[in-house]
Amino acid sequence: MTRSHTPSMRPTHTPDHCFALVTETYAPQINGVANTLGRLCRGLLHRHHAVQLIRPAQAGEKPGLIDDGALHQHLVSGLPIPGYPELQWGLPANRYLSRLWQEQRPEAVYLATEGPLGWSALRTARRLRIPVISGFHTNFQQYSDHYGLGLMREPMMRYLRWFHNQTRLTLTASSTQQRELLRLGLHNLALLGRGVDCELFHPAHRDPALRHQWGAEPGDLVLLHVGRLAAEKNLGLLINSWNTLRREAEQRHQSLHLVVVGDGPQAPELRQQLPGAVFMGALTGQPLAAAYASADLFVFPSLTETFGNVVTEAMASGLAVNAFDTAAAHQHIRDRYSGCLAPIAHEQVFIDNLRWLIRDSEGRRSVRLHARHRACQLDWSAIVERFEGYLLQAAQPAADQTAAVGK
């Protein structure tokens, strides 16, 4: 199956290099990994490289090739991930990848996920002596406790450690993640980071009509949560925080509103436990940008993020972020200056910080201004350039790499 799409993807000259990106998830799926891979892929294309994107076929697609100029999407067979039916595990594709990479050899391979497809890509690339680097995009080892699979945590960690230590380099999203992975026995780690689109996510997209739709009058405060509604996101703290602070606000005759953007297996339960909240479902693009900008505070209780793109999106939108001191929040927020940070797992501090943001209008205003300023320093082009550099370094012959290190 060969199809052609957007003409803008077609190269106007011979691509400089060819790289393969292997991932179990990609747009239009809505999650941080798909968003990041889309940015990296488009960035490589704009920097005049050819990309082989190897991923499972999604709903309505069939395995095969989607050829779009410099972007060659190779769709393989997959199966739904237990607990995440909208996501796919890519099935092992050793024969397909072996044939593809012998005919069209990439200069380096990037493995974004560690499922059966990633495992087969790692084996095939190593057998063909194609340089491989990987990214640690999802803390699967932390998810096991939330799905009654605590006994699987250690075997899963052993596999992840083996998988990533087989690659030349493992790219991390944040400094806190890098330190944690080093402690868990992963080697050859390098920081990639994440960017944010400060034109899309902008305070100018604030929409009074949308706030009115939420029931918010001028002067009311809107608390926003954006993310997957799943067990590993620590949403019990969102419920506890809201119930506590809403009651306090009512006693002071202050109007608070809670808006939840996202979908997932815990959505029905959350709707029951947060009867006064507004649930918007999953949003992307301009509707998502408007939701961010039309709120006032961002409540993010997750402790399992590798980065947390929603944190920097909220900051870019001019929101005061309340989060734990990890991942993106640790890297880009100064406590009570450009957001609020609670020590990891200190839930009372998390609630106290949110209480301060609600009650202190001047402090909140200052935090929102500094948050936007910090987010505007996080340019995706710098992240793509760094990613390109890691791929080019991996593609160098071993002797050239040794010489480069010695300089």
mmCIF file with all atom_site columns, N, CA and C in Angstrom, residues 193-215:
data_model
loop_
_atom_site.group_PDB
_atom_site.id
_atom_site.type_symbol
_atom_site.label_atom_id
_atom_site.label_alt_id
_atom_site.label_comp_id
_atom_site.label_asym_id
_atom_site.label_entity_id
_atom_site.label_seq_id
_atom_site.pdbx_PDB_ins_code
_atom_site.Cartn_x
_atom_site.Cartn_y
_atom_site.Cartn_z
_atom_site.occupancy
_atom_site.B_iso_or_equiv
_atom_site.pdbx_formal_charge
_atom_site.auth_seq_id
_atom_site.auth_comp_id
_atom_site.auth_asym_id
_atom_site.auth_atom_id
_atom_site.pdbx_PDB_model_num
ATOM 1  N N  . GLY A 1 193 ? 15.430  16.707 26.620 1.00 0.00 ? 193 GLY A N  1
ATOM 2  C CA . GLY A 1 193 ? 14.501  17.765 27.011 1.00 0.00 ? 193 GLY A CA 1
ATOM 3  C C  . GLY A 1 193 ? 13.295  17.819 26.088 1.00 0.00 ? 193 GLY A C  1
ATOM 4  N N  . ARG A 1 194 ? 12.473  18.836 26.279 1.00 0.00 ? 194 ARG A N  1
ATOM 5  C CA . ARG A 1 194 ? 11.271  19.050 25.478 1.00 0.00 ? 194 ARG A CA 1
ATOM 6  C C  . ARG A 1 194 ? 11.091  20.545 25.254 1.00 0.00 ? 194 ARG A C  1
ATOM 7  N N  . GLY A 1 195 ? 10.393  20.883 24.188 1.00 0.00 ? 195 GLY A N  1
ATOM 8  C CA . GLY A 1 195 ? 10.077  22.273 23.906 1.00 0.00 ? 195 GLY A CA 1
ATOM 9  C C  . GLY A 1 195 ? 8.599   22.528 24.080 1.00 0.00 ? 195 GLY A C  1
ATOM 10 N N  . VAL A 1 196 ? 8.172   23.731 23.774 1.00 0.00 ? 196 VAL A N  1
ATOM 11 C CA . VAL A 1 196 ? 6.754   24.074 23.824 1.00 0.00 ? 196 VAL A CA 1
ATOM 12 C C  . VAL A 1 196 ? 6.477   25.123 22.750 1.00 0.00 ? 196 VAL A C  1
ATOM 13 N N  . ASP A 1 197 ? 5.310   25.043 22.142 1.00 0.00 ? 197 ASP A N  1
ATOM 14 C CA . ASP A 1 197 ? 4.899   25.971 21.085 1.00 0.00 ? 197 ASP A CA 1
ATOM 15 C C  . ASP A 1 197 ? 4.252   27.193 21.744 1.00 0.00 ? 197 ASP A C  1
ATOM 16 N N  . CYS A 1 198 ? 5.015   28.265 21.892 1.00 0.00 ? 198 CYS A N  1
ATOM 17 C CA . CYS A 1 198 ? 4.530   29.457 22.594 1.00 0.00 ? 198 CYS A CA 1
ATOM 18 C C  . CYS A 1 198 ? 3.656   30.348 21.725 1.00 0.00 ? 198 CYS A C  1
ATOM 19 N N  . GLU A 1 199 ? 3.511   30.035 20.462 1.00 0.00 ? 199 GLU A N  1
ATOM 20 C CA . GLU A 1 199 ? 2.546   30.745 19.624 1.00 0.00 ? 199 GLU A CA 1
ATOM 21 C C  . GLU A 1 199 ? 1.172   30.103 19.748 1.00 0.00 ? 199 GLU A C  1
ATOM 22 N N  . LEU A 1 200 ? 1.140   28.767 19.751 1.00 0.00 ? 200 LEU A N  1
ATOM 23 C CA . LEU A 1 200 ? -0.133  28.082 19.931 1.00 0.00 ? 200 LEU A CA 1
ATOM 24 C C  . LEU A 1 200 ? -0.637  28.266 21.359 1.00 0.00 ? 200 LEU A C  1
ATOM 25 N N  . PHE A 1 201 ? 0.228   28.016 22.330 1.00 0.00 ? 201 PHE A N  1
ATOM 26 C CA . PHE A 1 201 ? -0.160  28.138 23.739 1.00 0.00 ? 201 PHE A CA 1
ATOM 27 C C  . PHE A 1 201 ? 0.208   29.540 24.219 1.00 0.00 ? 201 PHE A C  1
ATOM 28 N N  . HIS A 1 202 ? -0.808  30.413 24.254 1.00 0.00 ? 202 HIS A N  1
ATOM 29 C CA . HIS A 1 202 ? -0.570  31.831 24.464 1.00 0.00 ? 202 HIS A CA 1
ATOM 30 C C  . HIS A 1 202 ? -1.740  32.429 25.262 1.00 0.00 ? 202 HIS A C  1
ATOM 31 N N  . PRO A 1 203 ? -1.462  33.321 26.208 1.00 0.00 ? 203 PRO A N  1
ATOM 32 C CA . PRO A 1 203 ? -2.554  33.934 26.981 1.00 0.00 ? 203 PRO A CA 1
ATOM 33 C C  . PRO A 1 203 ? -3.581  34.671 26.119 1.00 0.00 ? 203 PRO A C  1
ATOM 34 N N  . ALA A 1 204 ? -3.190  35.074 24.912 1.00 0.00 ? 204 ALA A N  1
ATOM 35 C CA . ALA A 1 204 ? -4.113  35.814 24.047 1.00 0.00 ? 204 ALA A CA 1
ATOM 36 C C  . ALA A 1 204 ? -5.315  34.975 23.615 1.00 0.00 ? 204 ALA A C  1
ATOM 37 N N  . HIS A 1 205 ? -5.234  33.659 23.788 1.00 0.00 ? 205 HIS A N  1
ATOM 38 C CA . HIS A 1 205 ? -6.347  32.788 23.385 1.00 0.00 ? 205 HIS A CA 1
ATOM 39 C C  . HIS A 1 205 ? -7.431  32.675 24.460 1.00 0.00 ? 205 HIS A C  1
ATOM 40 N N  . ARG A 1 206 ? -7.316  33.471 25.527 1.00 0.00 ? 206 ARG A N  1
ATOM 41 C CA . ARG A 1 206 ? -8.339  33.463 26.568 1.00 0.00 ? 206 ARG A CA 1
ATOM 42 C C  . ARG A 1 206 ? -9.691  33.836 25.951 1.00 0.00 ? 206 ARG A C  1
ATOM 43 N N  . ASP A 1 207 ? -10.715 33.047 26.282 1.00 0.00 ? 207 ASP A N  1
ATOM 44 C CA . ASP A 1 207 ? -12.019 33.175 25.618 1.00 0.00 ? 207 ASP A CA 1
ATOM 45 C C  . ASP A 1 207 ? -13.119 33.377 26.666 1.00 0.00 ? 207 ASP A C  1
ATOM 46 N N  . PRO A 1 208 ? -13.631 34.608 26.824 1.00 0.00 ? 208 PRO A N  1
ATOM 47 C CA . PRO A 1 208 ? -14.701 34.855 27.801 1.00 0.00 ? 208 PRO A CA 1
ATOM 48 C C  . PRO A 1 208 ? -15.930 33.990 27.556 1.00 0.00 ? 208 PRO A C  1
ATOM 49 N N  . ALA A 1 209 ? -16.229 33.703 26.288 1.00 0.00 ? 209 ALA A N  1
ATOM 50 C CA . ALA A 1 209 ? -17.401 32.879 25.982 1.00 0.00 ? 209 ALA A CA 1
ATOM 51 C C  . ALA A 1 209 ? -17.210 31.454 26.503 1.00 0.00 ? 209 ALA A C  1
ATOM 52 N N  . LEU A 1 210 ? -15.985 30.947 26.399 1.00 0.00 ? 210 LEU A N  1
ATOM 53 C CA . LEU A 1 210 ? -15.707 29.605 26.908 1.00 0.00 ? 210 LEU A CA 1
ATOM 54 C C  . LEU A 1 210 ? -15.810 29.590 28.433 1.00 0.00 ? 210 LEU A C  1
ATOM 55 N N  . ARG A 1 211 ? -15.282 30.625 29.079 1.00 0.00 ? 211 ARG A N  1
ATOM 56 C CA . ARG A 1 211 ? -15.400 30.712 30.535 1.00 0.00 ? 211 ARG A CA 1
ATOM 57 C C  . ARG A 1 211 ? -16.873 30.771 30.959 1.00 0.00 ? 211 ARG A C  1
ATOM 58 N N  . HIS A 1 212 ? -17.663 31.506 30.213 1.00 0.00 ? 212 HIS A N  1
ATOM 59 C CA . HIS A 1 212 ? -19.105 31.576 30.512 1.00 0.00 ? 212 HIS A CA 1
ATOM 60 C C  . HIS A 1 212 ? -19.741 30.200 30.363 1.00 0.00 ? 212 HIS A C  1
ATOM 61 N N  . GLN A 1 213 ? -19.322 29.466 29.327 1.00 0.00 ? 213 GLN A N  1
ATOM 62 C CA . GLN A 1 213 ? -19.820 28.101 29.117 1.00 0.00 ? 213 GLN A CA 1
ATOM 63 C C  . GLN A 1 213 ? -19.490 27.215 30.317 1.00 0.00 ? 213 GLN A C  1
ATOM 64 N N  . TRP A 1 214 ? -18.342 27.469 30.937 1.00 0.00 ? 214 TRP A N  1
ATOM 65 C CA . TRP A 1 214 ? -17.948 26.703 32.128 1.00 0.00 ? 214 TRP A CA 1
ATOM 66 C C  . TRP A 1 214 ? -18.701 27.161 33.380 1.00 0.00 ? 214 TRP A C  1
ATOM 67 N N  . GLY A 1 215 ? -19.442 28.248 33.285 1.00 0.00 ? 215 GLY A N  1
ATOM 68 C CA . GLY A 1 215 ? -20.151 28.775 34.444 1.00 0.00 ? 215 GLY A CA 1
ATOM 69 C C  . GLY A 1 215 ? -19.361 29.789 35.229 1.00 0.00 ? 215 GLY A C  1
#
